[in-house]
Short mmCIF file of C-alpha atoms in Angstrom, two decimals:
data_model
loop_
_atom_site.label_atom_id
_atom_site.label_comp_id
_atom_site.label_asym_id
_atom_site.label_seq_id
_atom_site.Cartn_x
_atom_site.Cartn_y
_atom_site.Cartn_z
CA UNK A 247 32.63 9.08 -32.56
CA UNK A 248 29.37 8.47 -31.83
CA UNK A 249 28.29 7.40 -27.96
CA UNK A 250 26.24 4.49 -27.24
CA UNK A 251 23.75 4.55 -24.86
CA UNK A 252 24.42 4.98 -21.16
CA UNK A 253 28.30 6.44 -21.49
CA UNK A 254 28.82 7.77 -18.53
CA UNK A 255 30.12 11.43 -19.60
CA UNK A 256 31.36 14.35 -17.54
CA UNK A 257 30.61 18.02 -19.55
CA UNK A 258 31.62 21.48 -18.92
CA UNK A 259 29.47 24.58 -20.82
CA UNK A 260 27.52 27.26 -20.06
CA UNK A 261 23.65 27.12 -19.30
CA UNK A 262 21.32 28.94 -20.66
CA UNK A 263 17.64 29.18 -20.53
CA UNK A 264 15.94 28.11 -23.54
CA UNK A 265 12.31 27.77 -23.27
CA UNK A 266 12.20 25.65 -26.91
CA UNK A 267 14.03 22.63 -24.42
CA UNK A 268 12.03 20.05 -22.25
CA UNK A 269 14.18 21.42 -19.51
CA UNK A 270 13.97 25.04 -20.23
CA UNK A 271 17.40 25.47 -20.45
CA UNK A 272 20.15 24.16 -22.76
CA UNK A 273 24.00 23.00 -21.82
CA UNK A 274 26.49 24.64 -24.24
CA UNK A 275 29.30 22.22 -24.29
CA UNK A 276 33.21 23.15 -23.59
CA UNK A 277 34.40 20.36 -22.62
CA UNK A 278 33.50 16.44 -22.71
CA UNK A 279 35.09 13.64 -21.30
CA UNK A 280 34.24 9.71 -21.30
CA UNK A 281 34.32 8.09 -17.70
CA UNK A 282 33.38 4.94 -19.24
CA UNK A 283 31.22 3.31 -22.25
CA UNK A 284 29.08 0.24 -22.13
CA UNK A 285 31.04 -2.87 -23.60
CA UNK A 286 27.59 -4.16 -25.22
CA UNK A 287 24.98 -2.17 -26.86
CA UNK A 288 22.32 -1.12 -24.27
CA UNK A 289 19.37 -4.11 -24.70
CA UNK A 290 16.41 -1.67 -23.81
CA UNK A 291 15.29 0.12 -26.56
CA UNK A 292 13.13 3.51 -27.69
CA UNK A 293 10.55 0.79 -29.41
CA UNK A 294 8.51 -1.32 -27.63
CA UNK A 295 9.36 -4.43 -25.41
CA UNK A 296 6.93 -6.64 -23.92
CA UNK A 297 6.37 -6.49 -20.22
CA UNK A 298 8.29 -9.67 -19.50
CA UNK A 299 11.25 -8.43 -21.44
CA UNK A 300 10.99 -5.39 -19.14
CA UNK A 301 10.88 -7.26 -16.15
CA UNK A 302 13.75 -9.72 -16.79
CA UNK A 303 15.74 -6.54 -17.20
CA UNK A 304 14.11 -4.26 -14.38
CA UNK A 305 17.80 -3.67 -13.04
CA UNK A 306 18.20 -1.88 -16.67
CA UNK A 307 14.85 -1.02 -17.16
CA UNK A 308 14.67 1.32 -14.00
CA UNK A 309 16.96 3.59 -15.60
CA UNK A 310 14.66 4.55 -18.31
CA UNK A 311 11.88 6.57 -19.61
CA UNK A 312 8.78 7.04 -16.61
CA UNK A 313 10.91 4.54 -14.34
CA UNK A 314 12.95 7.17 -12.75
CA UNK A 315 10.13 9.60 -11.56
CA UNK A 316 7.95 7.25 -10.30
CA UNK A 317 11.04 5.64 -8.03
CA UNK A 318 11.62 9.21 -6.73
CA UNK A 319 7.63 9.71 -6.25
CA UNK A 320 8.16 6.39 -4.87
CA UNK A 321 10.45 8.15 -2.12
CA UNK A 322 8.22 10.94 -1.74
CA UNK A 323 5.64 9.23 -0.38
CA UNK A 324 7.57 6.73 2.46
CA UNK A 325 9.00 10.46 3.44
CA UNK A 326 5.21 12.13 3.85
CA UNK A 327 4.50 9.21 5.23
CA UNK A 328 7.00 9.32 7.96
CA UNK A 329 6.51 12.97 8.53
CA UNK A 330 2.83 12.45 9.00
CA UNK A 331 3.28 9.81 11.58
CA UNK A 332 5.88 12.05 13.04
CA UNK A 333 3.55 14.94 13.18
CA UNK A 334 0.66 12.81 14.74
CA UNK A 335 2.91 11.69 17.80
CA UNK A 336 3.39 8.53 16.67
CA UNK A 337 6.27 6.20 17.41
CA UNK A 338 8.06 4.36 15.31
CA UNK A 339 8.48 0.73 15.39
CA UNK A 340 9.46 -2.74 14.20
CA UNK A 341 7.59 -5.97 13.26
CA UNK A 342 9.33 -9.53 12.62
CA UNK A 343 9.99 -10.47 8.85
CA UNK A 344 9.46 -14.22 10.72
CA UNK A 345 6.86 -15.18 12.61
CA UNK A 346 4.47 -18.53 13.92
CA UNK A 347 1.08 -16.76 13.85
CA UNK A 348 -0.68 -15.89 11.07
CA UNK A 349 -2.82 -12.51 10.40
CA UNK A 350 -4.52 -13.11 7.54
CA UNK A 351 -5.41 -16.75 7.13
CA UNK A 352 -3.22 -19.81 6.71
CA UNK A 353 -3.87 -19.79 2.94
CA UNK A 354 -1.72 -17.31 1.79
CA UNK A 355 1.61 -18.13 4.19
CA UNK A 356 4.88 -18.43 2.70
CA UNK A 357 6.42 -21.61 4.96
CA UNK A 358 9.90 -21.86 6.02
CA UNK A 359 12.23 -23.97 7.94
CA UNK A 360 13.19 -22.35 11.19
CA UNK A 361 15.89 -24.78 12.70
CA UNK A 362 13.31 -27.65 12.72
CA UNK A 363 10.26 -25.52 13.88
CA UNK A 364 7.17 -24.07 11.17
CA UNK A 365 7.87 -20.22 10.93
CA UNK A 366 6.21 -18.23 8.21
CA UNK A 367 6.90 -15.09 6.06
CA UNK A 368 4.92 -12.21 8.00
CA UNK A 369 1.88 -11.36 6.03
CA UNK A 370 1.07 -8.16 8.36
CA UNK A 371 2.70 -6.53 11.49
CA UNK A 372 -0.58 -6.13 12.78
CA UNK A 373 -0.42 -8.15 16.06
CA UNK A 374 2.85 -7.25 17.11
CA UNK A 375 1.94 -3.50 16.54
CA UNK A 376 -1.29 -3.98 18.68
CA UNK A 377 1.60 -5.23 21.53
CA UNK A 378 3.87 -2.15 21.15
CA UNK A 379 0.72 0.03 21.31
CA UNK A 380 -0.13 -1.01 24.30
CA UNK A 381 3.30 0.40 25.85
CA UNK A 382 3.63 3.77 23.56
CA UNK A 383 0.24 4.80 22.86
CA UNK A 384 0.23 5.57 19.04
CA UNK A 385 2.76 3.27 16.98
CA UNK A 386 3.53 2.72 13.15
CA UNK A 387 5.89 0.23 11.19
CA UNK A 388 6.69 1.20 7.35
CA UNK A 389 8.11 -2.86 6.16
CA UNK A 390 8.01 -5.53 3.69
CA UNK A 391 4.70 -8.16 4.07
CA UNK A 392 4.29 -11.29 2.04
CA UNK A 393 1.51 -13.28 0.51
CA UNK A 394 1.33 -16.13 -1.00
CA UNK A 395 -1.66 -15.20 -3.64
CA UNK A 396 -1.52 -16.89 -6.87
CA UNK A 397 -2.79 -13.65 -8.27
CA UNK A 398 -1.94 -12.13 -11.77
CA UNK A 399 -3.80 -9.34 -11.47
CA UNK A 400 -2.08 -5.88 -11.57
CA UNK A 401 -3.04 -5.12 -7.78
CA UNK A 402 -0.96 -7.50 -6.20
CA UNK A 403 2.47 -8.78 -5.45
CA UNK A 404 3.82 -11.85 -3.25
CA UNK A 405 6.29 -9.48 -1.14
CA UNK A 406 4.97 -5.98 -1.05
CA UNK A 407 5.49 -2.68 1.43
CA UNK A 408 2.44 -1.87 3.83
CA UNK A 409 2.12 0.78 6.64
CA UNK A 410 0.71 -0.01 9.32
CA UNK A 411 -0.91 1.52 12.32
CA UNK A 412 -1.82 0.73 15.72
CA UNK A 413 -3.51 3.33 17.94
CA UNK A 414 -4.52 3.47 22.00
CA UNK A 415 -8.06 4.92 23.04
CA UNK A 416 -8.87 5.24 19.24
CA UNK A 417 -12.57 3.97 18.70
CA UNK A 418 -13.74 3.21 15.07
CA UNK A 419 -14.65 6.70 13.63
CA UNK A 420 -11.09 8.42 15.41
CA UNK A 421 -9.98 5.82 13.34
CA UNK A 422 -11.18 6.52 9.41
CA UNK A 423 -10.40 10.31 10.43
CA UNK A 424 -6.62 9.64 10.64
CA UNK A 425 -6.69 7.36 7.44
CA UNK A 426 -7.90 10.36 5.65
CA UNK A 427 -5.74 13.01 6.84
CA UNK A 428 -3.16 10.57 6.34
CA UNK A 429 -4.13 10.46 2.37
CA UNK A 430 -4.95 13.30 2.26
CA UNK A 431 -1.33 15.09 3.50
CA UNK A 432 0.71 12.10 1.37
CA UNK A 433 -0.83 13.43 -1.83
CA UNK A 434 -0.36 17.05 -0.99
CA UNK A 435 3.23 16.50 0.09
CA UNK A 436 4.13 14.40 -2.90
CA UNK A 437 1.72 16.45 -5.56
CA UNK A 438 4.04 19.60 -3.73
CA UNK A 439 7.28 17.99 -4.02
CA UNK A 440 7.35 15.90 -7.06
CA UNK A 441 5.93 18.18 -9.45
CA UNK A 442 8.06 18.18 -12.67
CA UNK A 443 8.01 13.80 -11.95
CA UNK A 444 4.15 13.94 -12.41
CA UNK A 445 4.33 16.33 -15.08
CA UNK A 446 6.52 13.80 -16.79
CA UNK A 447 4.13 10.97 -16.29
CA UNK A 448 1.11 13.29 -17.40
CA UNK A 449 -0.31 13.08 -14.15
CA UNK A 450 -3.18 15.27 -13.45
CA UNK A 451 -2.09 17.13 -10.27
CA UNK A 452 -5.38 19.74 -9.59
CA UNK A 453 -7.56 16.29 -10.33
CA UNK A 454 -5.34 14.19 -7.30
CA UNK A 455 -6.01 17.24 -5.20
CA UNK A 456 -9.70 17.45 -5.44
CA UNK A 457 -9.97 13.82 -4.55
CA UNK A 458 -8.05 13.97 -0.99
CA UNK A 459 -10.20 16.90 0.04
CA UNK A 460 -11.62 15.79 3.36
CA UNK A 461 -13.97 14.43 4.66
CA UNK A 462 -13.76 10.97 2.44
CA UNK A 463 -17.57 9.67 1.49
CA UNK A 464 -18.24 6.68 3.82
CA UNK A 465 -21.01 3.62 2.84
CA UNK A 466 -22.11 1.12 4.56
CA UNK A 467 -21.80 -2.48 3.20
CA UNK A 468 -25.30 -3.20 3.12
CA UNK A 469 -25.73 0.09 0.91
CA UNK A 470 -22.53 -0.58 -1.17
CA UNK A 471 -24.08 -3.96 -1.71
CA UNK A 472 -27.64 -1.73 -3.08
CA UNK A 473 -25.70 0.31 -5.28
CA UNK A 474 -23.74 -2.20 -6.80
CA UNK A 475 -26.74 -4.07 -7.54
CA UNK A 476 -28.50 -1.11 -8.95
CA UNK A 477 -25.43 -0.31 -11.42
CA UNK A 478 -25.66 -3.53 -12.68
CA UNK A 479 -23.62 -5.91 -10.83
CA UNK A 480 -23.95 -9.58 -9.87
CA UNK A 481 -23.55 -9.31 -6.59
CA UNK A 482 -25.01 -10.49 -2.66
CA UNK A 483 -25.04 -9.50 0.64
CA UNK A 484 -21.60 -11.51 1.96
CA UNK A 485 -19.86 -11.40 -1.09
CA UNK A 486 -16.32 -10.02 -1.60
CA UNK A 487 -16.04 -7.05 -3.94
CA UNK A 488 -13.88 -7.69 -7.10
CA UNK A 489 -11.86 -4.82 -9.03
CA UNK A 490 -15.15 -4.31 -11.11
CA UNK A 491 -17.15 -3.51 -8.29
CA UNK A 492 -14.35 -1.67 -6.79
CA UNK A 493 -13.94 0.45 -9.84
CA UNK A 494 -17.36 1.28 -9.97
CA UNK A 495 -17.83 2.38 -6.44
CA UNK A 496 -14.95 4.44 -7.00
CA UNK A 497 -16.21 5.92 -10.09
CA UNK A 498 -19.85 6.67 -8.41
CA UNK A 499 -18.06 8.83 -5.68
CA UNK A 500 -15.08 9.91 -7.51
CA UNK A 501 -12.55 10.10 -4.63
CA UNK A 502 -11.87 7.69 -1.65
CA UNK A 503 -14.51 6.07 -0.09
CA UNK A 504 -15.12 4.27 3.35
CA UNK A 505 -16.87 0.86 2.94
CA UNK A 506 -17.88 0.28 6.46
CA UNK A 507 -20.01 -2.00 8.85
CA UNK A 508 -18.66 -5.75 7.05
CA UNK A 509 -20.84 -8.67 8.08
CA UNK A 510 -18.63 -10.90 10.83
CA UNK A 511 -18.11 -13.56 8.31
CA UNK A 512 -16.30 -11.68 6.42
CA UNK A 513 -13.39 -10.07 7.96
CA UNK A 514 -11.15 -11.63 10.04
CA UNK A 515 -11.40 -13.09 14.03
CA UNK A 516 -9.35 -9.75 15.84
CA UNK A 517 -12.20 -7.08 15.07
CA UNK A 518 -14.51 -5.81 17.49
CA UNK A 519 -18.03 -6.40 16.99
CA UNK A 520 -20.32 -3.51 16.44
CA UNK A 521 -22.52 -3.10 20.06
CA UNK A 522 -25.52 -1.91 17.99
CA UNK A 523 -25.68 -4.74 15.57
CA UNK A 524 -23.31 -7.62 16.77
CA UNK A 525 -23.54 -9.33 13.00
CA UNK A 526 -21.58 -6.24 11.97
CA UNK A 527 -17.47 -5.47 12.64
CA UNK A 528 -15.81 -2.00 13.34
CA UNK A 529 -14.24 -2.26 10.21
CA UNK A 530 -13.61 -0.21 6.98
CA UNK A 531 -11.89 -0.45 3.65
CA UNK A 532 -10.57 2.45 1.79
CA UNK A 533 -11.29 1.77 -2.18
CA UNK A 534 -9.42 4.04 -4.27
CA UNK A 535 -10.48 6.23 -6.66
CA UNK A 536 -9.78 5.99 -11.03
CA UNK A 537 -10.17 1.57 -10.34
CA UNK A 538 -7.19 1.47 -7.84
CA UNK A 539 -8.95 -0.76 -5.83
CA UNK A 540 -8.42 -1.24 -2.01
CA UNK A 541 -5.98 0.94 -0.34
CA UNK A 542 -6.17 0.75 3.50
CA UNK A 543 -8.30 -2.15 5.65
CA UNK A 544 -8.84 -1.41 8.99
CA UNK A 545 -10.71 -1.88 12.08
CA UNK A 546 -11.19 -1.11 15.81
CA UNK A 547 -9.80 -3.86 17.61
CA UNK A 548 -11.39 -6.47 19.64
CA UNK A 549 -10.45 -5.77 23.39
CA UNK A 550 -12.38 -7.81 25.31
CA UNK A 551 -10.55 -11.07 26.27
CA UNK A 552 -13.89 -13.59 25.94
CA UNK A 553 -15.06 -11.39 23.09
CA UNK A 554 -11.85 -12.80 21.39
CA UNK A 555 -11.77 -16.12 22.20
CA UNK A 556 -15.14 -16.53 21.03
CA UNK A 557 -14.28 -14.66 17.84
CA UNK A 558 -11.28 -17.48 17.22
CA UNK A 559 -13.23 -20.22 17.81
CA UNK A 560 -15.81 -19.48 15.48
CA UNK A 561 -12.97 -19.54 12.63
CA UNK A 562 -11.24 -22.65 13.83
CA UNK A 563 -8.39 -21.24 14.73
CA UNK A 564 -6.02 -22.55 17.66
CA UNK A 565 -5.48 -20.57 20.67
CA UNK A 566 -1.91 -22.16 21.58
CA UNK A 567 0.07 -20.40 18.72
CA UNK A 568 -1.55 -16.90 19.71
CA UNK A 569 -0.99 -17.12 23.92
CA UNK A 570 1.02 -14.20 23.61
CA UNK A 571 -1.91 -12.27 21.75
CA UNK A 572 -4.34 -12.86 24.37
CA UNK A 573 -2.04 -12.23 26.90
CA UNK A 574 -2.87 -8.51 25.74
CA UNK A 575 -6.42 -8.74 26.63
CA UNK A 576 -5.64 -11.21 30.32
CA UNK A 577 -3.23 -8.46 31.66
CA UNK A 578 -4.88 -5.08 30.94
CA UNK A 579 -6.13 -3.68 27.80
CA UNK A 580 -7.55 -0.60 26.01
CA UNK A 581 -9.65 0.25 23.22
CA UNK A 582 -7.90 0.49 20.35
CA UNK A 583 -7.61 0.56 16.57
CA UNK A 584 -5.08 0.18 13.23
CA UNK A 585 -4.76 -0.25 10.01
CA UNK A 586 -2.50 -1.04 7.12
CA UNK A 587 -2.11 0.60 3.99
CA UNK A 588 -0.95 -0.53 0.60
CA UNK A 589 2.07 1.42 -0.54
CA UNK A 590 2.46 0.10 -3.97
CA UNK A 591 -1.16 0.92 -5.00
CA UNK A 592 -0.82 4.10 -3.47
CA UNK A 593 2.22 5.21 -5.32
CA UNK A 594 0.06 3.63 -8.39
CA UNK A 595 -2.72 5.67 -7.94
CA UNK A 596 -0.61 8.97 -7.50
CA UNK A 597 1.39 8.12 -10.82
CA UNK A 598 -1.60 7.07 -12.45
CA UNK A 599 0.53 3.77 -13.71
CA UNK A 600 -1.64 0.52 -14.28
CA UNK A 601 0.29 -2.04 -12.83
CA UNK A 602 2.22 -1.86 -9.79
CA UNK A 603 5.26 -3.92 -10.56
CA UNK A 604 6.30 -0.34 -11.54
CA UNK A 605 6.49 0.94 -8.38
CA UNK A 606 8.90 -0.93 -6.56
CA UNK A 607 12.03 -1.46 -7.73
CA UNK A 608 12.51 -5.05 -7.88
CA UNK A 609 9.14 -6.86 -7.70
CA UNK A 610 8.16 -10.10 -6.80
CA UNK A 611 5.10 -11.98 -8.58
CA UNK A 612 3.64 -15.59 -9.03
CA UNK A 613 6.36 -17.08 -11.33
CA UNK A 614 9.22 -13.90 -11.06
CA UNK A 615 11.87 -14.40 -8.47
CA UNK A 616 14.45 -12.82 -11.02
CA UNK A 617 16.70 -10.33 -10.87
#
């Protein structure tokens, strides 16, 4: 009789190589026997589905086709990630899921009930890293964040995976140099390890290697702002870049790239202003190569305890919820810097994928809470 799709089958045979096969070997059976058959017929198919279809059956989907190498690339890349961390000295920590402060802005926080009190979805570990940092020198977190973006774009998700960094006596420029060794040994290890996964997803391996070979080309705003202008774009000093503008600063220097130097108004209240042109922050984003956008933001932190204040007050922002924050700066502080980096475009930009639903296995979006 003929099997249906996903029988779970146990064979005996002999192996043999067979260079004609995808594997380069071929299984001549002896023996087969049926641990267990599907009691309906298998509802992904060889032909096309549309991407909701997909996604209303990612626990069957993720079986399939390019699914299963990029969830093991997937794995390859928390692991280099760890060992990198490892390597560096770093420690490894934890950040609360729930918190009462917010990181980002109060725009983009998930509410919740916490017996009778506001509490909020974390949308970055960053503060609580910049704490632990403060006792162990050089700490990381690898967890869950969550924004509440009505995006549909294929860069972003409401619950996604960051890593994040917090470093002692690191000053703005210590700082991009560890975010590019960082990329740099993640894409070696996983281009190294997952090999015959990339091959399957026609990744170009030699081409991901030539654009983590340090140093990454940095820019400062002001300039990225020139060049965008020149190549076209609609586009002013104090504006937000877009994907388009992303893409095509990643296409001009054809590898990573260091935006650097933001006007104040622009990032957010923790990040220390630059001494030699106070309008300016220590601060740097890490646009992606091939249009994959954004990977890392980062910053040297603002240590100074007035500095801060100031800083919050010219956003609005309350200092009662964040007491414990400044606490850092009233009882001894340090100059210091972190980041955070995007996993799930990462992992997209290794597997060369388009949309990063793909690369986590269950994702959350505007409108998909299911499975």
């Amino acid at each position: 009789d003929k099997l249906q799709r996903e029988t779970s089958i146990i064979v005996t045979g002999t192996l043999r190589e067979d260079k004609r096969a995808p594997s380069g070997c071929e299984l001549q059976l002896s023996t087969l026997k049926v641990v267990h058959e599907p009691t309906e017929p298998f509802p992904i198919e060889l032909t096309e589905h549309t991407p909701s279809f997909l996604m209303d059956h990612r626990h069957l989907w993720m079986r399939t086709g390019r699914q299963v190498p990029i969830l093991r690339i997937r794995d390859a890349v928390f692991r280099a990630l760890r060992d990198f961390f490892h390597e560096k000295g770093f420690v490894s920590t934890e950040a609360p899921v729930l918190t009462g402060t917010s990181v980002e802005g109060t725009t983009t926080l998930f509410e919740v009930d916490y017996f009778g009190e506001k509490a909020y979805l974390g949308q970055s570990g960053q503060l609580y890293l910049e704490a632990t940092a403060m006792a162990l020198g050089k700490v990381y977190w690898i967890g869950p964040v969550f924004r509440a973006e009505k995006s549909k774009t294929r860069k972003h998700l409401t619950e996604f995976w960051m890593a994040e960094a917090e470093m002692a006596y690191y000053d703005h420029a210590d700082n991009l140099r560890l975010q590019e060794e960082m990329i740099s040994y993640v894409v070696n290890a996983v281009t190294d390890e997952r090999k015959a996964e990339l091959a399957q997803l026609k990744r170009d391996v030699d081409l991901l290697r030539e654009e983590v070979a340090l140093p990454f080309p940095r820019i400062d705003y002001g300039d990225a702002v020139k060049l965008l202008q020149d190549a076209g774009h609609d586009v002013s000093f104090g504006d937000d870049f877009g994907a388009p503008q992303e893409a095509t600063l990643g296409e001009h220097f054809g590898k990573p790239v260091f935006i650097e130097h933001f006007p104040v108004d622009m990032k957010p209240f923790y990040m220390k202003r630059d001494t030699d042109d106070p309008s300016r922050v220590l601060a740097a984003d890490l646009i992606g190569p091939e249009g994959y956008g954004e990977l890392i933001g980062g910053s040297q932190r603002a240590d100074d305890l007035g500095e801060l204040i100031a800083q919050m007050k010219e956003k609005n922002l309350p200092l009662e919820p964040y007491e414990w924050y400044l606490d850092l700066r009233r009882y001894g502080s340090v100059p210091h810097s972190g980041f955070g980096l995007g996993v799930a475009r990462t992992i997209a930009w290794i597997c060369g994928i388009s949309h990063i639903r793909e690369t986590i296995p269950f994702a959350r979006q505007l409108n998909r809470l299911y499975p």
